[in-house]
XYZ file of C-alpha atoms in Angstrom:
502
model
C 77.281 88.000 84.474
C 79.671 85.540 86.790
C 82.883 86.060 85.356
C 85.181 85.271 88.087
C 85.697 82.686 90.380
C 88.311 82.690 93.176
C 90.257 79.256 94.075
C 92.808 80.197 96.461
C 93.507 83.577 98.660
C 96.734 84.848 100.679
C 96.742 88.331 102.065
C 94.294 90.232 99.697
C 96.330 88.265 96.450
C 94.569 85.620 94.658
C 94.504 82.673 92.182
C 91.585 82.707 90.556
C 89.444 81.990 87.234
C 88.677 84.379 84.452
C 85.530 82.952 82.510
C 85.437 84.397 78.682
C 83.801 83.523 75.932
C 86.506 81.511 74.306
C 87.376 79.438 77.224
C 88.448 80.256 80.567
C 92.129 81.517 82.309
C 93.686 81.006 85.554
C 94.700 84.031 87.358
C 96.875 86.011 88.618
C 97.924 86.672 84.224
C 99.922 88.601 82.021
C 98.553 89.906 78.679
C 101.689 90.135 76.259
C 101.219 93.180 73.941
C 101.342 92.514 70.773
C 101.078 94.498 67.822
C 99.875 93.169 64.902
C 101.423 95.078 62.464
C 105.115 94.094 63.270
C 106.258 90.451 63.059
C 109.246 91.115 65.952
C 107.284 88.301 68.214
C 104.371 86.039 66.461
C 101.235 85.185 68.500
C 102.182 81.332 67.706
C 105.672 81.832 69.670
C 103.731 83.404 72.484
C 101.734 80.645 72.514
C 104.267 77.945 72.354
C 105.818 79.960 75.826
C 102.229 78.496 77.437
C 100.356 81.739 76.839
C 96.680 81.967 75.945
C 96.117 84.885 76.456
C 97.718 88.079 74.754
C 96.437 92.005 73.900
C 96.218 93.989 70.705
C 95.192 97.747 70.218
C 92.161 98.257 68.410
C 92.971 101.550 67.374
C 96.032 100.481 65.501
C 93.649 97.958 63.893
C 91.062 100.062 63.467
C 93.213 102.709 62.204
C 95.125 100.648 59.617
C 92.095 98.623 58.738
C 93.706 95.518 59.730
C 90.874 93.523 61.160
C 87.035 93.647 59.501
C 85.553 91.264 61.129
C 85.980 88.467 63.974
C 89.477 88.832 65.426
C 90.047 85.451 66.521
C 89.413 83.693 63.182
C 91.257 86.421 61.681
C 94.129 85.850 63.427
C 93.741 82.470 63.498
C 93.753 82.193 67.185
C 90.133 80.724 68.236
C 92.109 78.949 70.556
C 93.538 82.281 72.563
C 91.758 84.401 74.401
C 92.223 87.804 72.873
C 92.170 91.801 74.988
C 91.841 94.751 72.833
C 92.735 98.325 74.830
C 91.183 101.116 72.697
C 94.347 103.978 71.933
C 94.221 105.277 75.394
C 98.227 105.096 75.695
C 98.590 106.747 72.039
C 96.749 109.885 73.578
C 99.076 110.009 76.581
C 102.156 109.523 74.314
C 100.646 111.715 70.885
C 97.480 113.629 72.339
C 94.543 113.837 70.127
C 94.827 110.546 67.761
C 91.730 111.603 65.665
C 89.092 109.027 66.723
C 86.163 109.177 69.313
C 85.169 106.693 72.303
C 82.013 106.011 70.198
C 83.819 104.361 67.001
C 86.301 102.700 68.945
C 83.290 100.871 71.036
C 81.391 100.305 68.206
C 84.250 99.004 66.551
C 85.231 96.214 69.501
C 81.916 95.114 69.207
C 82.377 94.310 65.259
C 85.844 92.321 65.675
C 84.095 90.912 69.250
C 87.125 90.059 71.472
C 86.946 88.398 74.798
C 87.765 91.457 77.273
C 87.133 95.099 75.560
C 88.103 98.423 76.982
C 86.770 101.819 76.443
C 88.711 104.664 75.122
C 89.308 106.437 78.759
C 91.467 110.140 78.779
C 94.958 108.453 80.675
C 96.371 110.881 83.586
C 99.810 109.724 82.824
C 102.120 111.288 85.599
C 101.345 114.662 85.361
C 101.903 117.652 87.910
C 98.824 119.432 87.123
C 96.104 118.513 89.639
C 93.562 119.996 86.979
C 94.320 118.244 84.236
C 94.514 115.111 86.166
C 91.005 115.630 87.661
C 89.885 116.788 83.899
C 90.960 113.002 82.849
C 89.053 111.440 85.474
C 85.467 113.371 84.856
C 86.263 113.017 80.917
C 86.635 109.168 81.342
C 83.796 109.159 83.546
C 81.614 110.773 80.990
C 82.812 108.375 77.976
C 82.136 105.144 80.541
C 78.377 106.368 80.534
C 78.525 106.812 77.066
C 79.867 104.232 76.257
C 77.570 101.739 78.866
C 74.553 103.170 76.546
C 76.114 100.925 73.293
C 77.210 98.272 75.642
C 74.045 97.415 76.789
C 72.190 97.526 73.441
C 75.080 94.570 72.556
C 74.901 92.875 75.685
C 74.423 89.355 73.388
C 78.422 89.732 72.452
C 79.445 88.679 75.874
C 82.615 90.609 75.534
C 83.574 91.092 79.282
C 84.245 95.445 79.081
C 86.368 96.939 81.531
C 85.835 99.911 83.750
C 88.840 102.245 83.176
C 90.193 103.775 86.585
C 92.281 106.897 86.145
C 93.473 109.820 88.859
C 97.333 109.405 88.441
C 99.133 109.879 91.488
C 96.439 112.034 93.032
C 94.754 109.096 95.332
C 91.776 111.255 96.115
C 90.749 111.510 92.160
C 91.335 107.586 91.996
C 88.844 107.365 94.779
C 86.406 109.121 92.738
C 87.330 107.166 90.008
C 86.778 103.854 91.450
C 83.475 104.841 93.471
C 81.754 105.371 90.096
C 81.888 102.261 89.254
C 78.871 101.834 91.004
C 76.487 103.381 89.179
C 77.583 100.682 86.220
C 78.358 96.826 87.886
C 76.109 95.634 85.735
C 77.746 96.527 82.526
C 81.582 96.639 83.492
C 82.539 92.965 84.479
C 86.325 93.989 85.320
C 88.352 96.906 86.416
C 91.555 98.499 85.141
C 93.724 100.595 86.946
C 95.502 103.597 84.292
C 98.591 105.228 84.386
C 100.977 103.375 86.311
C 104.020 103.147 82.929
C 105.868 106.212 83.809
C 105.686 105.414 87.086
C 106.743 102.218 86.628
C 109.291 103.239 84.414
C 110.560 106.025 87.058
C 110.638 103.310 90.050
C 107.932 104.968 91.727
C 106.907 101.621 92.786
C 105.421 102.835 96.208
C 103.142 105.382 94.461
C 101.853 102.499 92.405
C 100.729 100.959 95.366
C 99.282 103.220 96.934
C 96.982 104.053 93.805
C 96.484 100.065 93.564
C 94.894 100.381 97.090
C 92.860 103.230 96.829
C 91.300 101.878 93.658
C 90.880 97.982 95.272
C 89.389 99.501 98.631
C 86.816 101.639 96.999
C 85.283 98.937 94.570
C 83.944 95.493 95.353
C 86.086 92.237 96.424
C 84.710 89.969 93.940
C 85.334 92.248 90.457
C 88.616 90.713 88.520
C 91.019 94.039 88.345
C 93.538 94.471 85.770
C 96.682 96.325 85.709
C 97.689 98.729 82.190
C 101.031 98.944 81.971
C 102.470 96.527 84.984
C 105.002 94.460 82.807
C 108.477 94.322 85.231
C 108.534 91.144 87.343
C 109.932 93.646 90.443
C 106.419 95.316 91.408
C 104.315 92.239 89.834
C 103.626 90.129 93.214
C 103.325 92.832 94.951
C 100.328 94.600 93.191
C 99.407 90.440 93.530
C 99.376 91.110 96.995
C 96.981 93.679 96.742
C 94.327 91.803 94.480
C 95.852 92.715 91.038
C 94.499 89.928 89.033
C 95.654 90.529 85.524
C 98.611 92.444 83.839
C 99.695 93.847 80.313
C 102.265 95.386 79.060
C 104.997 95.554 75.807
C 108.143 95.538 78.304
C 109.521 92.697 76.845
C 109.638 94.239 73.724
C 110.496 97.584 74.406
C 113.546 97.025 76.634
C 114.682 94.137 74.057
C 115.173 96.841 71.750
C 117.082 98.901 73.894
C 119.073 95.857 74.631
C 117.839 95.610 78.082
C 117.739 92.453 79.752
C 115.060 91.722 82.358
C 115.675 89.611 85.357
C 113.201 88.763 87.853
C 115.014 90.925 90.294
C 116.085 94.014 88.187
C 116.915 95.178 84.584
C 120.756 94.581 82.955
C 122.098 96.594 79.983
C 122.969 93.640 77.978
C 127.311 94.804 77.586
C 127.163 94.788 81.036
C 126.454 91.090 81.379
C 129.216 88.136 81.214
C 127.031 85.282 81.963
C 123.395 84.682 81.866
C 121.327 83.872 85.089
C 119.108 82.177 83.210
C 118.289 78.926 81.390
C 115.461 79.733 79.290
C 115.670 78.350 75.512
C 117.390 82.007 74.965
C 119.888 81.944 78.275
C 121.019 78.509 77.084
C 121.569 78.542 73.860
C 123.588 81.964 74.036
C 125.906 84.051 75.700
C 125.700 87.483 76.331
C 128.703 87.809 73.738
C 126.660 85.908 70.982
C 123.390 88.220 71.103
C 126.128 91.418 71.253
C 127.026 90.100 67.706
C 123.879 89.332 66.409
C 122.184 91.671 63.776
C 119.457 94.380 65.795
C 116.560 91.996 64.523
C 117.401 88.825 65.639
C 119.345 90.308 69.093
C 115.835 92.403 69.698
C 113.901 89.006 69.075
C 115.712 86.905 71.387
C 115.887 89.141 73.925
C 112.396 89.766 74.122
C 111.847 85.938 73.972
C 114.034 85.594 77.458
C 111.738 88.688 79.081
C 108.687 87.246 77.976
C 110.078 83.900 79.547
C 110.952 85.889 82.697
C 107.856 87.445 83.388
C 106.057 84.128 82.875
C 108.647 82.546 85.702
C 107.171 85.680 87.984
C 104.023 84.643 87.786
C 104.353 80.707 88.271
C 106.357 82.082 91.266
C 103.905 83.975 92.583
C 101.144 81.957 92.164
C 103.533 79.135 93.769
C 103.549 81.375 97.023
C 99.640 82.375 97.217
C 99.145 78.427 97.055
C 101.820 77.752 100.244
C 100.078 80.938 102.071
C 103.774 82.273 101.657
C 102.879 85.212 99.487
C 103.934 87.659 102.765
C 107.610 85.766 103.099
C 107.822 85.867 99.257
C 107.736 89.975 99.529
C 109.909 89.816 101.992
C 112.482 88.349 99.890
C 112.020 89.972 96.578
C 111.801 93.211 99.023
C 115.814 93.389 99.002
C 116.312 93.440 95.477
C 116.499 96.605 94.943
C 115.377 100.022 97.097
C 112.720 100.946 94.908
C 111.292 97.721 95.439
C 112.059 97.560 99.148
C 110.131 101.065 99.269
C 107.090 99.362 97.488
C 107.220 96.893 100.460
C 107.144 99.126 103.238
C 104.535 100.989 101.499
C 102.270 98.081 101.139
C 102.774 96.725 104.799
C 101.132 100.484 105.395
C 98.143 98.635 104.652
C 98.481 95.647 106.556
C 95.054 95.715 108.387
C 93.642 95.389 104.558
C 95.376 92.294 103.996
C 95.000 91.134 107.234
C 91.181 91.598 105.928
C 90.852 89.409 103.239
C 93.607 86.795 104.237
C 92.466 83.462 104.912
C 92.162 82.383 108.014
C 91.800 78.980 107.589
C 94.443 77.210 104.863
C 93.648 73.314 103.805
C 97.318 72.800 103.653
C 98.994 74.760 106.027
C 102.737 76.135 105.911
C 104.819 76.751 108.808
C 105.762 80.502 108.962
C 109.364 81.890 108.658
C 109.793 85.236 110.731
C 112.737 86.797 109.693
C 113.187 90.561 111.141
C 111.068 93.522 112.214
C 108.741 93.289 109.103
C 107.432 89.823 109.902
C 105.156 92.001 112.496
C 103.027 92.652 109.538
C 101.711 89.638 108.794
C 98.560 88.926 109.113
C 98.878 86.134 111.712
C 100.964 88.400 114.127
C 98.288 91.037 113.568
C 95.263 88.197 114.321
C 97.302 87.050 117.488
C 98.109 90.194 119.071
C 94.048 91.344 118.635
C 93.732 87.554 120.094
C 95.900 88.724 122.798
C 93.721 91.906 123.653
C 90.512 89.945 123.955
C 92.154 87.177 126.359
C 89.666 86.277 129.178
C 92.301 86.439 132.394
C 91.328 83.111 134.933
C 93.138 82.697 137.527
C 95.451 85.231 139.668
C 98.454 84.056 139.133
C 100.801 83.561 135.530
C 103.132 81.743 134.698
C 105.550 83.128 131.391
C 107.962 80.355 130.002
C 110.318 81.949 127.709
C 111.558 79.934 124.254
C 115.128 79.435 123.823
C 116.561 78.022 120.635
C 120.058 76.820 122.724
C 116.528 74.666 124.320
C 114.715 73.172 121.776
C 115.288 73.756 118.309
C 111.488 74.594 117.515
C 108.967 76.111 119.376
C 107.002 73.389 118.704
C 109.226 71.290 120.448
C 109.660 73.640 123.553
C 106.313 73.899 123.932
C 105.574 70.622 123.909
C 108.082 69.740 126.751
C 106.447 72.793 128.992
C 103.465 70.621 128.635
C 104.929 67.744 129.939
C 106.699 69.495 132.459
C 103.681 71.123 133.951
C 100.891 68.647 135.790
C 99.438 71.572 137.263
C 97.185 73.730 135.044
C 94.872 75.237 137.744
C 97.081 77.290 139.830
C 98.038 79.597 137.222
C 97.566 81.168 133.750
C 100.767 79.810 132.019
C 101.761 81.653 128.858
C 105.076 81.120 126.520
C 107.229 84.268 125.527
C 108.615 83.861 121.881
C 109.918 87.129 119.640
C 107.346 87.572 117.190
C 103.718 86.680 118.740
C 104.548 88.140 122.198
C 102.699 85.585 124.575
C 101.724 82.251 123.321
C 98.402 80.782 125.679
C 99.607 77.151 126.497
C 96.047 75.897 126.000
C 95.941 77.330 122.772
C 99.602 76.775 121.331
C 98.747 73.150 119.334
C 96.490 76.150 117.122
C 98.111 76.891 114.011
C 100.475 79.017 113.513
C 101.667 79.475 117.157
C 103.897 76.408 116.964
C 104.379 75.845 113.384
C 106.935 78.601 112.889
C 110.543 79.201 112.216
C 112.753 82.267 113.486
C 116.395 82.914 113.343
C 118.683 82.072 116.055
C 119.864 85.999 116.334
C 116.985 87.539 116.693
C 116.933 92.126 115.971
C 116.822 94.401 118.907
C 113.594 95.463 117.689
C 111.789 92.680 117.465
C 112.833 91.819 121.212
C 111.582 95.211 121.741
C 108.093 94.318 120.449
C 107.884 91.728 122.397
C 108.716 93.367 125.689
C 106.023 95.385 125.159
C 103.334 93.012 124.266
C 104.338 91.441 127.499
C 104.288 94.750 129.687
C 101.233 95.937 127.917
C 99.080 92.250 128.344
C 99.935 92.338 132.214
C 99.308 96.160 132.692
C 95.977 95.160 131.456
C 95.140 92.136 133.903
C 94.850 91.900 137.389
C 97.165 88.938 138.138
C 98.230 89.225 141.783
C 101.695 87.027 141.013
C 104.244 87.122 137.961
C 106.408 84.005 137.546
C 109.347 84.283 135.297
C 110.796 80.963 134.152
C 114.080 80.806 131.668
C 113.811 84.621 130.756
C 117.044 86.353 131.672
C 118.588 85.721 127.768
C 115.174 87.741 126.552
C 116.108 90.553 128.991
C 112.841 89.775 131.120
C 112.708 90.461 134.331
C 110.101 90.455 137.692
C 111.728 93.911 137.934
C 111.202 95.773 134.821
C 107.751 94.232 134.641
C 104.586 96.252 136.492
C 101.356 94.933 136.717
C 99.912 98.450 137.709
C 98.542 100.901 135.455
C-alpha cells in the first residue's frame, strides 16, 4: 500500500504527502498529544490552530473504557485524522501497566484509527547495554506477533507503524531498523523510540545520531515518525534528516510548569517581561497577566502559545525545504543555543548522506548564502569539489582570476566581466578563485550555483584556508606547464607558495 508521496526534497528533509484513510496530510507534521480524559486543550481548539491531525493513547482508552467503537465518530472528529500510540511511554515511566501487545492490537483494530502503533518495550535512556538490547529483541518479537493479527485485518487500512528502539546504543538501532525488512509489507511507516529524556536532557546530538542510523538502515521512500520530538530547537533538524512526522505533549507539559516555549529555547514564565510573540495568547496578554491568572486558565493559555509555536516551526521549516534553504536555515537556528549548535555539527558529520538525497536539480532556484567554515558542508560545495577532482585538464597553461568584493559586488558580476575581458579562450585553462568552491571553471560558471551566491565581505581564516588548498591540491594534480595569477595578492595567493609538482 502507497502511502506516501514526496513533493519537494532539500538535503535528505522533505515535504511530502501522508495518504490515510480519512483524507490525506502534508508533511513534514506534528501530532499534538492529547488525552482524552482531561479537558486542559479540546480537539476543536487544536483544530481551529489549523491542525488535522492529533494523537491519543489507546491504552488510556482502552484502560478507562473510553472509546467502544469507531474513534472518529466518537469523538466527533471524522474530519481529523486521528494516531493512537499503544502505552509504550507508560511502561518506560510505570513498568509493567498490566496489558499485553495482543489486546492493545486487537483493540486499535476495533476503534480503527488512521495510523496505529504496536505496543513496543521503550529503551528510554538507560546505561545498561543489556537491558537496552533486551528492549530491542522484545519489540522485535511483539512486531512479528503482532504482523500475524495485522494481516488477518488488512481490510482496516489503518497505516501500523514499525517501532524502532536501541536508545543511545546506535548499533542496537541498526538492528532495530534492519528488521524491518522481513515486514514492508505490513508496516507502512516507521517510528523512531526513546528520544524524550534525551530531548529533555539536551542531548540533541545523540538524537541525531540515532535518527541517522535508523534512516540509513531502512528504505528512502517509508514516511518515519518521531515519538517524543515536541521542542521547535531539534525539530528541522531531525527534518533535515528525513523525519517526516512528530508527536509529543510538550506543550502541555511545560505549560504546567509554567514554561514558555520559544522557537529558539524554553523561558520560565517570571523570568519574562515582554512576550516575543504575537500569537492570539502573546497579544492579548502579558507575561504579568498569565502570572495572575488561576493554574487552569495560566496552564491553558500557555499551552495554547506552545502549540502555536511549534506550528510556526514547522511552516518555517517547510518554508526553507521549498527555497532549497533548509542547510542556511540550520545554520541559523544552529546559534541558539549550544546544545543545538552541537546537534548541528553532529549532523554535518553526515554530510555525504545529505549530499545523497539532495536535489540536484531545483525548479526554482535560490541563490546560496555562505556564511563561515560550516557552509563547506553543503551539499553544493561537496558536489563541486568532487566536480573539481574529475576535471578533464586541456590545455598547458591556466589562468586563476581571483574574486574581489572591493571589484564587483557579486560573483556573478565579476565573472561576467572576466568574460568580457578575455577574447582568448584557447591559450589557457582559465579558472576563478572564490572562498567557498575553491576554483570556479569559466566555461562552466553561468551553471547554478557557481554564480548565484552570496558571501560576506570578511571572509574566516579558515575558509581562506580551504580554499588555498583546493587550489594547491587541483594543480598538484595536473600537469599545467604555466600558472598565471591575476588579482590574487588580497587572497594571499601567490606563483610562489603554489607547486605544480607532486
Amino acid at each position: 500500500m502507497t502511502v506516501f508521496e514526496v513533493k519537494y526534497e532539500d538535503l535528505a528533509g522533505r515535504i511530502g504527502i501522508l495518504k490515510t484513510r480519512s483524507g490525506n496530510l502534508e508533511t513534514p507534521v506534528f501530532f499534538p498529544v492529547i488525552n482524552i480524559l482531561k479537558d486542559e486543550i479540546s480537539i476543536d481548539e487544536i483544530k481551529n490552530m489549523g491542525f488535522k491531525n492529533f494523537i491519543t493513547n489507546s491504552y488510556i482508552l482502552y484502560k478507562n473504557k473510553y472509546i467502544k467503537d469507531d474513534i472518529h465518530k466518537e469523538l466527533n472528529s471524522e474530519d481529523m485524522i486521528i494516531m493512537t500510540d499503544s502505552g509504550a511511554y507508560q511502561i518506560l515511566e510505570y513498568g509493567d501497566i498490566g496489558i499485553t501487545n495482543y489486546e492493545i492490537v486487537n483493540y486499535q483494530l476495533k476503534i480503527k484509527p488512521d495510523i496505529g502503533v504496536i505496543l513496543d518495550l521503550p529503551t528510554g535512556n538507560t546505561n545498561d547495554y543489556e537491558n537496552a538490547k533486551i528492549t530491542v529483541y522484545e519489540t522485535l518479537k511483539r512486531i512479528e506477533e503482532a504482523s500475524k493479527i495485522i494481516v488477518k485485518n488488512q481490510d482496516n487500512n489503518i497505516i501500523w507503524v514499525y517501532p524502532i528502539q536501541g536508545g543511545k546504543y546506535l548499533d542496537l538501532v541498526k538492528t532495530s531498523a534492519e528488521g524491518l525488512s522481513k515486514f514492508e509489507d505490513i508496516y507502512n511507516m516507521v517510528a523512531l523510540g526513546s528520544p524524550t529524556v534525551l530531548l529533555e536532557r539536551y542531548m540533541y546530538d545523540t538524537v541525531i545520531d540515532m535518527i541517522y542510523t535508523a534512516k540509513s538502515n531502512i528504505k528512502r521512500g517509508i514516511p518515519f515518525h518521531l515519538f517524543g520530538g515536541g521542542l521547535p530547537h531539534i525539530i528541522p533538524f531531525a527534518v533535515a534528516l528525513g523525519v517526516d512526522s512528530f508527536d509529543s505533549a510538550s506543550y502541555i507539559i511545560y505549560a504546567r510548569d509554567n514554561r514558555y516555549i520559544t522557537r529558539t529555547r524554553v523561558y520560565k514564565l517570571e523570568d519574562l517581561e515582554y512576550f516575543p510573540c504575537s500569537c492570539p495568547i502573546c497579544s492579548k496578554y502579558t507575561p504579568k497577566d498569565l502570572l495572575e491568572m488561576n493554574e487552569e486558565e495560566r496552564t491553558r493559555a500557555l499551552a495554547i502559545h506552545n502549540l502555536y509555536t511549534i506550528l510556526e516551526e514547522f511552516k518555517a521549516t517547510k518554508q526553507a525545504i521549498k527555497e532549497g534553504r533548509l542547510f542556511e536555515y540550520l545554520q541559523e537556528k544552529a546559534y541558539s543555543h549550544p546544545a543545538v549548535y552541537s546537534a548541528f555539527k553532529r549532523l554535518i558529520k553526515y554530510k555525504d548522506y545529505l549530499e545523497k538525497y539532495d536535489p540536484r536539480i531545483r525548479g526554482d532556484p535560490k541563490g546560496l548564502f555562505l556564511f563561515d567554515n560550516n557552509s563547506l558542508h553543503r551539499p553544493e560545495i561537496i558536489r563541486h569539489s568532487r566536480f573539481l577532482e574529475r576535471y578533464v585538464q586541456k590545455k598547458d597553461k591556466v589562468a586563476i582570476y581571483c574574486y574581489d568584493k572591493a571589484i564587483s559586488d557579486t560573483a556573478y558580476d565579476y565573472i561576467k566581466s572576466i568574460k568580457e575581458r578575455i577574447t582568448d579562450h584557447n591559450s589557457s585553462d582559465i579558472f576563478i578563485a572564490i572562498p567557498f568552491f575553491g576554483l570556479i571553471p569559466l566555461e562552466v560558471s553561468d551553471s547554478y550555483p557557481l554564480s548565484q551566491f552570496e558571501i560576506p565581505n570578511e571572509i574566516d581564516e579558515d575558509v581562506i584556508a580551504d580554499m588555498k588548498t583546493k587550489i594547491v591540491s587541483f594543480l598538484r594534480c595536473k600537469n599545467y606547464q604555466k600558472v598565471e595569477l591575476v588579482n590574487c595578492e588580497k587572497l594571499g595567493l601567490h606563483i610562489d607558495s603554489i607547486s605544480t609538482s607532486s
